[in-house]
Coordinates of C-alpha atoms in Angstrom, one line a residue:
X1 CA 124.9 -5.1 -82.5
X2 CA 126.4 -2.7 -79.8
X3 CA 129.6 -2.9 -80.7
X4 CA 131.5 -2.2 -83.9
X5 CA 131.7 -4.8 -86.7
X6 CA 134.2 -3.5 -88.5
X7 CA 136.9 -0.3 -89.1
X8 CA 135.0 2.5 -90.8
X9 CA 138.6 4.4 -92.3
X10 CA 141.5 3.4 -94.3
X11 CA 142.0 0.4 -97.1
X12 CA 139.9 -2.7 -95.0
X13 CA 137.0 0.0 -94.5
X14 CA 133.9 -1.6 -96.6
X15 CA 133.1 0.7 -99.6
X16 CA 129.0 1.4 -100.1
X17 CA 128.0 -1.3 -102.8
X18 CA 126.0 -0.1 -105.7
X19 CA 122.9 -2.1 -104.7
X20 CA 121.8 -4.3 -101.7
X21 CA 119.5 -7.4 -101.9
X22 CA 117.9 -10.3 -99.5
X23 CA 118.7 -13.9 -101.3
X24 CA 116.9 -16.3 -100.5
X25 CA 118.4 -19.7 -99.9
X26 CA 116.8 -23.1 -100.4
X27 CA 115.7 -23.7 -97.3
X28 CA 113.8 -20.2 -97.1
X29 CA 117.2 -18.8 -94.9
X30 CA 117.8 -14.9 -95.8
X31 CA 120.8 -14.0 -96.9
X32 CA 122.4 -10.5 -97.1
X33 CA 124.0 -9.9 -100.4
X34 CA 126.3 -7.0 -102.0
X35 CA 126.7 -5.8 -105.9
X36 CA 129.4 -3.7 -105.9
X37 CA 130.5 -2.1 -109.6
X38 CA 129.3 -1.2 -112.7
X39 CA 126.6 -3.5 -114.5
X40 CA 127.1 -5.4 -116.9
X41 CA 131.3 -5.9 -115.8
X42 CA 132.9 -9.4 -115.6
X43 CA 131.5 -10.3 -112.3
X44 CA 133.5 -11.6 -109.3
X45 CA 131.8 -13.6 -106.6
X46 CA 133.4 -13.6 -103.0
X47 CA 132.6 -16.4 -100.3
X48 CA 134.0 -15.7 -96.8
X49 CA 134.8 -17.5 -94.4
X50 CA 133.8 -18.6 -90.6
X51 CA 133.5 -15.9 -88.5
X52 CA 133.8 -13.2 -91.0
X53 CA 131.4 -11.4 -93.5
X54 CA 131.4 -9.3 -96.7
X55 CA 133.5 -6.8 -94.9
X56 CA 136.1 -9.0 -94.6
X57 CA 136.5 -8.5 -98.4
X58 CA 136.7 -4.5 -98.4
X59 CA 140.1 -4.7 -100.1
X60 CA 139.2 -6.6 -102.4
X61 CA 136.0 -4.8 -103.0
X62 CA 137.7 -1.6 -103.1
X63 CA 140.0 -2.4 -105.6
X64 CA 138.0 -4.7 -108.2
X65 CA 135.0 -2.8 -108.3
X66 CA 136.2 0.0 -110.2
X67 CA 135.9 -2.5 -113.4
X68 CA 134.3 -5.7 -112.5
X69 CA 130.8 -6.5 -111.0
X70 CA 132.0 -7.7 -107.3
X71 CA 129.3 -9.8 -105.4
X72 CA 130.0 -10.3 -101.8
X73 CA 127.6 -12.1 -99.3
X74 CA 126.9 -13.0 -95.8
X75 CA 127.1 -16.4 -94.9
X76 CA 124.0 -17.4 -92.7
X77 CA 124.5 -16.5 -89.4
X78 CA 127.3 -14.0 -90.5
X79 CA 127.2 -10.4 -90.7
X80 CA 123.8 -9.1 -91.9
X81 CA 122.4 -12.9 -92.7
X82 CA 120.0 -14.2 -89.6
X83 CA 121.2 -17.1 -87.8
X84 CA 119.7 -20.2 -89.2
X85 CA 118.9 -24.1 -87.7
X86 CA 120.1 -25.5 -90.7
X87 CA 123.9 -25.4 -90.4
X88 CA 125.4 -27.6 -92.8
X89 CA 127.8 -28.2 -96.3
X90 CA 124.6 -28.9 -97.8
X91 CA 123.6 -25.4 -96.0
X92 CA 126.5 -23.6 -97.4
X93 CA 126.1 -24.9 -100.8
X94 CA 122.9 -24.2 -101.2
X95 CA 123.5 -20.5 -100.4
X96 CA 125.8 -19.8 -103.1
X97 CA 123.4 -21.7 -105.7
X98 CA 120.8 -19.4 -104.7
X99 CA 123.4 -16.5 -104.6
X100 CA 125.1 -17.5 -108.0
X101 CA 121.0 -17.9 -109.7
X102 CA 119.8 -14.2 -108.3
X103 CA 122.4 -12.4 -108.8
X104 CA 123.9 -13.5 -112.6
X105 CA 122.4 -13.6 -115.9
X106 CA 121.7 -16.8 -117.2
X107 CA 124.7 -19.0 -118.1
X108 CA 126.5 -15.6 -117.3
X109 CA 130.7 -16.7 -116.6
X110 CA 132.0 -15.3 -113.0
X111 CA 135.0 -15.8 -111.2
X112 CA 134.1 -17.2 -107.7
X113 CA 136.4 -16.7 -104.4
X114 CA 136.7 -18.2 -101.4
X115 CA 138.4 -18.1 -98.4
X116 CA 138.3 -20.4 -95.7
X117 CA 134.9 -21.9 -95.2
X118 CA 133.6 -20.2 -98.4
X119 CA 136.5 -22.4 -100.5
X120 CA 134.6 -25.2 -98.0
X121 CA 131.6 -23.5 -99.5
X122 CA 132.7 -24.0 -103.0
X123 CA 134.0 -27.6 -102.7
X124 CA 130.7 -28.7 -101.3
X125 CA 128.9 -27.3 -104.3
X126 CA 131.1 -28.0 -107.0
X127 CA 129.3 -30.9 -108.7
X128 CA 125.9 -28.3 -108.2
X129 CA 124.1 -27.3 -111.6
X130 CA 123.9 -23.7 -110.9
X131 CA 127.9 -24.0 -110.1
X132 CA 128.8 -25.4 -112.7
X133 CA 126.5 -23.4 -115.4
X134 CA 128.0 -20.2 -113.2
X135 CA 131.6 -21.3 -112.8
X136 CA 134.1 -19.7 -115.3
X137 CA 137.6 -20.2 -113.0
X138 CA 137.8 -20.3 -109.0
X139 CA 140.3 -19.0 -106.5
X140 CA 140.9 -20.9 -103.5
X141 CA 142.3 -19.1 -100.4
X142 CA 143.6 -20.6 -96.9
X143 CA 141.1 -23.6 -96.9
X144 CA 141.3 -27.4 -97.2
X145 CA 138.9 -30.0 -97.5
X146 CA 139.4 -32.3 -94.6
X147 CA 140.9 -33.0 -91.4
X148 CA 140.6 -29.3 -90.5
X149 CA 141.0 -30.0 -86.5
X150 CA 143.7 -33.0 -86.9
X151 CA 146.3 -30.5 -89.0
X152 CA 145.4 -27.4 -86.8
X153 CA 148.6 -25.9 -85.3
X154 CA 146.5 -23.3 -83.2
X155 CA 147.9 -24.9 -80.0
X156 CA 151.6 -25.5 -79.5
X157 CA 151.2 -29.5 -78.9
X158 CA 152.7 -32.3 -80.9
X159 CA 150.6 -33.3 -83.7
X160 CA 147.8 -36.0 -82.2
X161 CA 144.6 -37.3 -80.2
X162 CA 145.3 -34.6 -77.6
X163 CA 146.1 -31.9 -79.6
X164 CA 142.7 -32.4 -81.6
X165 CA 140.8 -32.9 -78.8
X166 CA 141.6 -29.7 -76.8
X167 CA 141.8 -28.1 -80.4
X168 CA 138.0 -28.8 -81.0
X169 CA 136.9 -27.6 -77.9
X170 CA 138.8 -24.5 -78.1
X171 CA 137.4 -23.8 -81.6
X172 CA 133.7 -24.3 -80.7
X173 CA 134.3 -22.5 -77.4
X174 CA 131.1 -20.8 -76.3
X175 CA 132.7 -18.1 -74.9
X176 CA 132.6 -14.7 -75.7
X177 CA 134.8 -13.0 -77.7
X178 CA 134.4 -9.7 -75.7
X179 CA 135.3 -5.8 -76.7
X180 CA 138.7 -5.7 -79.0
X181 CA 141.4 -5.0 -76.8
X182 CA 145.1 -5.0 -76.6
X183 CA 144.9 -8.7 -75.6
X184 CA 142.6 -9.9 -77.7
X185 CA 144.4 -8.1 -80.8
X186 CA 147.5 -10.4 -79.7
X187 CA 145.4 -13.2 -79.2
X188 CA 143.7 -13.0 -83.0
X189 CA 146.9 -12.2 -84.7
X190 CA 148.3 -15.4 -83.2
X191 CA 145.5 -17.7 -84.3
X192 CA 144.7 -16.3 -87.7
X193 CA 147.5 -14.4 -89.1
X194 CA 151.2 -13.8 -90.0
X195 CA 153.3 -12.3 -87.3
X196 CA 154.4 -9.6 -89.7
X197 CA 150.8 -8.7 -90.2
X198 CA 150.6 -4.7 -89.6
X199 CA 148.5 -3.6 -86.8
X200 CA 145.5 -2.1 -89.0
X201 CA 145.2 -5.3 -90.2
X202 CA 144.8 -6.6 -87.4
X203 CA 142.4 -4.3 -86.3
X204 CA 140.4 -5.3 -88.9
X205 CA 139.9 -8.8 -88.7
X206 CA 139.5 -8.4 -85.1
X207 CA 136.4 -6.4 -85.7
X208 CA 135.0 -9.0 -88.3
X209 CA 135.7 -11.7 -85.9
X210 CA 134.2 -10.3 -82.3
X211 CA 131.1 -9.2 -84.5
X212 CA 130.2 -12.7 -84.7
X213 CA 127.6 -13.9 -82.1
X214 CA 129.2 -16.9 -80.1
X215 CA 126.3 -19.2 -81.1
X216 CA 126.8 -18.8 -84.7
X217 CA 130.9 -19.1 -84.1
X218 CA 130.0 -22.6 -82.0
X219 CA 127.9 -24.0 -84.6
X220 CA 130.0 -23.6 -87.7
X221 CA 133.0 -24.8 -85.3
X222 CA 131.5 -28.0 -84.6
X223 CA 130.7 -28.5 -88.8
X224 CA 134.0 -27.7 -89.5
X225 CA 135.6 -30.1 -87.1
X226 CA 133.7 -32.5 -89.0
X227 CA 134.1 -31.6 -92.6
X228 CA 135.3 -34.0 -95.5
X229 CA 134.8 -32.5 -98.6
X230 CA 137.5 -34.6 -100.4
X231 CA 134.7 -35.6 -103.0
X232 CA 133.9 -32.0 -103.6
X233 CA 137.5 -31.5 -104.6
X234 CA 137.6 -33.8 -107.3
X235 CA 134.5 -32.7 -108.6
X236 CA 135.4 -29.2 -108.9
X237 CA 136.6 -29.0 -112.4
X238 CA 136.4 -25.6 -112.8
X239 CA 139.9 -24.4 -113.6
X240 CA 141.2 -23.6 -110.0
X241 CA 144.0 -21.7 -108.5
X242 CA 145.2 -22.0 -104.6
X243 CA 146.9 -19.8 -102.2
X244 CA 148.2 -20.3 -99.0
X245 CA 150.4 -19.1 -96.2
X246 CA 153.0 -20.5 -95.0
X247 CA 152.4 -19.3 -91.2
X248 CA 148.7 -20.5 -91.4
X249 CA 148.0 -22.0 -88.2
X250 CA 144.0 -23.1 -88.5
X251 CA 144.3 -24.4 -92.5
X252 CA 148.0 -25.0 -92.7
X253 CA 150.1 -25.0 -95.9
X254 CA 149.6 -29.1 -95.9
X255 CA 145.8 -28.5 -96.6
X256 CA 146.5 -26.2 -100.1
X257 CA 149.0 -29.0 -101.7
X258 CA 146.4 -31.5 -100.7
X259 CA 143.6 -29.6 -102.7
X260 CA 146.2 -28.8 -105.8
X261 CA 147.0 -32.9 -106.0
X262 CA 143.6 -33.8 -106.4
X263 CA 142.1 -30.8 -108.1
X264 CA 140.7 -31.8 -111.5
X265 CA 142.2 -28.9 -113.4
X266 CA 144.8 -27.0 -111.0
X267 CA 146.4 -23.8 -111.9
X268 CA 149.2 -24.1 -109.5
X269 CA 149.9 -22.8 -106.0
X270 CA 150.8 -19.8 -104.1
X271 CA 152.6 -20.1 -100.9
X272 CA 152.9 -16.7 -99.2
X273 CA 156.3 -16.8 -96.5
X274 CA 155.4 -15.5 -93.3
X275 CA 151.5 -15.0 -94.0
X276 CA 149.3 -16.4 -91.8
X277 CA 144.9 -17.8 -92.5
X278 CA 143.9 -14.0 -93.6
X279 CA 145.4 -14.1 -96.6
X280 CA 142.5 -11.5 -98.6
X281 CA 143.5 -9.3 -95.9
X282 CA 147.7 -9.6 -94.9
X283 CA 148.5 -9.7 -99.2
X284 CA 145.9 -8.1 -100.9
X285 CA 147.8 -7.2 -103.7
X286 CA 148.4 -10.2 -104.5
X287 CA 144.7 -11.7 -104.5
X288 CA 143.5 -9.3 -106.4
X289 CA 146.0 -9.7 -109.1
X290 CA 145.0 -13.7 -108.6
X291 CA 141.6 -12.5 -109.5
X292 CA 142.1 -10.3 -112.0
X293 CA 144.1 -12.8 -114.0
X294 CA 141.2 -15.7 -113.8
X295 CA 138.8 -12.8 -115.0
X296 CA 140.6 -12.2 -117.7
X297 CA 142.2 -15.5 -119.0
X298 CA 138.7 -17.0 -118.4
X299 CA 135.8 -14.7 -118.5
X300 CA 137.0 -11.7 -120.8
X301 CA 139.4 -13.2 -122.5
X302 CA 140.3 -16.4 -124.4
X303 CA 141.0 -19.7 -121.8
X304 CA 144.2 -20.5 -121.9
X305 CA 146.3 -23.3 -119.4
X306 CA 147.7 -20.8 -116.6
X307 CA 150.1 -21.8 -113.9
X308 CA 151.8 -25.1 -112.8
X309 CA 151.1 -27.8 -110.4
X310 CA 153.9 -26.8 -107.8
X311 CA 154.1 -24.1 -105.3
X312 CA 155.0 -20.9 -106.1
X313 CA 156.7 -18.7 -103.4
X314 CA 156.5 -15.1 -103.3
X315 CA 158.8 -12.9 -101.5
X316 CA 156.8 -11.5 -98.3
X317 CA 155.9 -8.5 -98.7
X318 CA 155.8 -8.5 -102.8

């Protein structure tokens, strides 16, 4: 591409994984895939979401990798993955399979991630084989399983048919994104994060975002505006945990206690005051400490009931 895809200093600057591999998905679509840490660590698998790509996980990454076995992958169309005709649930969920079989051992227990379209990405293979056999604990962050367009608060309408309809189209925009600039910085922080969010992070997102080609951003729009993966949700019975903010304007809070209600085995929900859909990025602190508690109650160490079914709130900025 000729323009940057993401920030190459400070804490959201993706770290050089240990190896680098080409998964391929069902379907024969190529998918660019990321083994960050040491072998043989308890290994962590992170789905992004739409319009992002494994550097949208750098914090994460950077962090967890200095004692767990961090997997990160493009989505097709994302990042490094080519763009692909088959853009579907069925598409995503497929893709992690194939991630999840070429990258773990055999009936090896990960912790799996994701954020946005890659939670959508989990839902939609949680009744899979290869999830399930794969599937030790899951985190859930700023997603929801349905009605993705109807709940959006991007615009500042009243809640109905003409706020969904101008929502949709705005969404699946074929427009270009253009270079990062002042106003498109303001723009981005509006839609997708907290307005507390510091400017580097920001900066960072914004790079992730423009990166993607406006194709691939049109053609995941118009799945998403049709997604019900309420199913999925009830069939993921892998012991899940859910985080949200509360200043989430594309998956708002309503979505998360949605997905705790009818989760199978819930380990209660976050609610983040002020935070906004990036949550990885604006409180990465507090992901990774999400993460690092699944890997240990339920890869490293012995399962044990974690969590309620209510929201917990955390102070922003904690």
């Amino acid at each position: 591409m000729s323009r940057l895809t993401h920030v190459t200093t400070g804490p959201y600057a993706p770290p050089a994984p240990a190896r680098e591999l080409t998964v391929v998905s069902a379907d024969g679509a190529r998918l660019h895939a990321e083994v960050h840490g040491p072998e043989g660590a308890p290994p962590v698998v992170l789905a992004h979401g739409w319009t992002c790509s494994t550097a949208f996980w750098a914090a994460q990454i950077r962090e967890l990798a200095a004692d767990h076995r961090v997997i990160a992958y493009d989505q097709r169309g994302h990042g490094r993955s080519p763009a692909s005709p088959a853009c579907s649930t069925r598409a995503l969920a497929d893709d992690l399979e194939a991630v999840l079989a070429q990258t773990l051992e055999r009936g090896e227990p990960a912790v799996i991630v994701g954020h946005s379209m890659g939670g959508m990405t989990v839902m939609a293979a949680a009744a899979r084989p290869r999830f399930h056999e794969h599937a030790a604990a899951v985190l859930l962050c700023s997603t929801g399983s349905s009605r993705l367009v109807a709940e959006s608060r991007v615009l500042p309408l009243r809640a109905g048919g003409l706020r969904t309809w101008l929502t949709a189209r705005v969404l699946a925009s074929r427009a270009p994104l253009g270079p990062v600039t002042p106003l498109a910085r303001r723009i981005l922080k509006y839609v997708t994060m907290g307005p507390g969010s510091a400017p580097h992070m920001v900066e960072a997102c914004a790079r992730i975002v423009h990166a993607c080609p406006r194709a691939v951003r049109h053609t995941w729009a118009r799945v998403l505006a049709q997604l019900d993966l309420d199913h999925g949700v009830r069939e993921l019975s892998a012991p899940t945990a859910v985080v949200t903010g509360t200043a989430d304007r594309l998956t708002p809070p309503v979505h998360a206690r949605a997905l705790i209600a009818a989760l199978p085995h819930p380990l209660g929900l976050t609610e983040l005051p002020g935070m906004g859909h990036m949550t990885p990025v604006e409180a990465p602190e507090l992901v990774n400490g999400k993460i690092r508690e699944l890997v240990t109650a339920y890869v490293t160490g012995a399962p044990e009931e974690a969590g309620a079914d209510g929201p917990e709130r955390i102070k922003e900025g904690s």
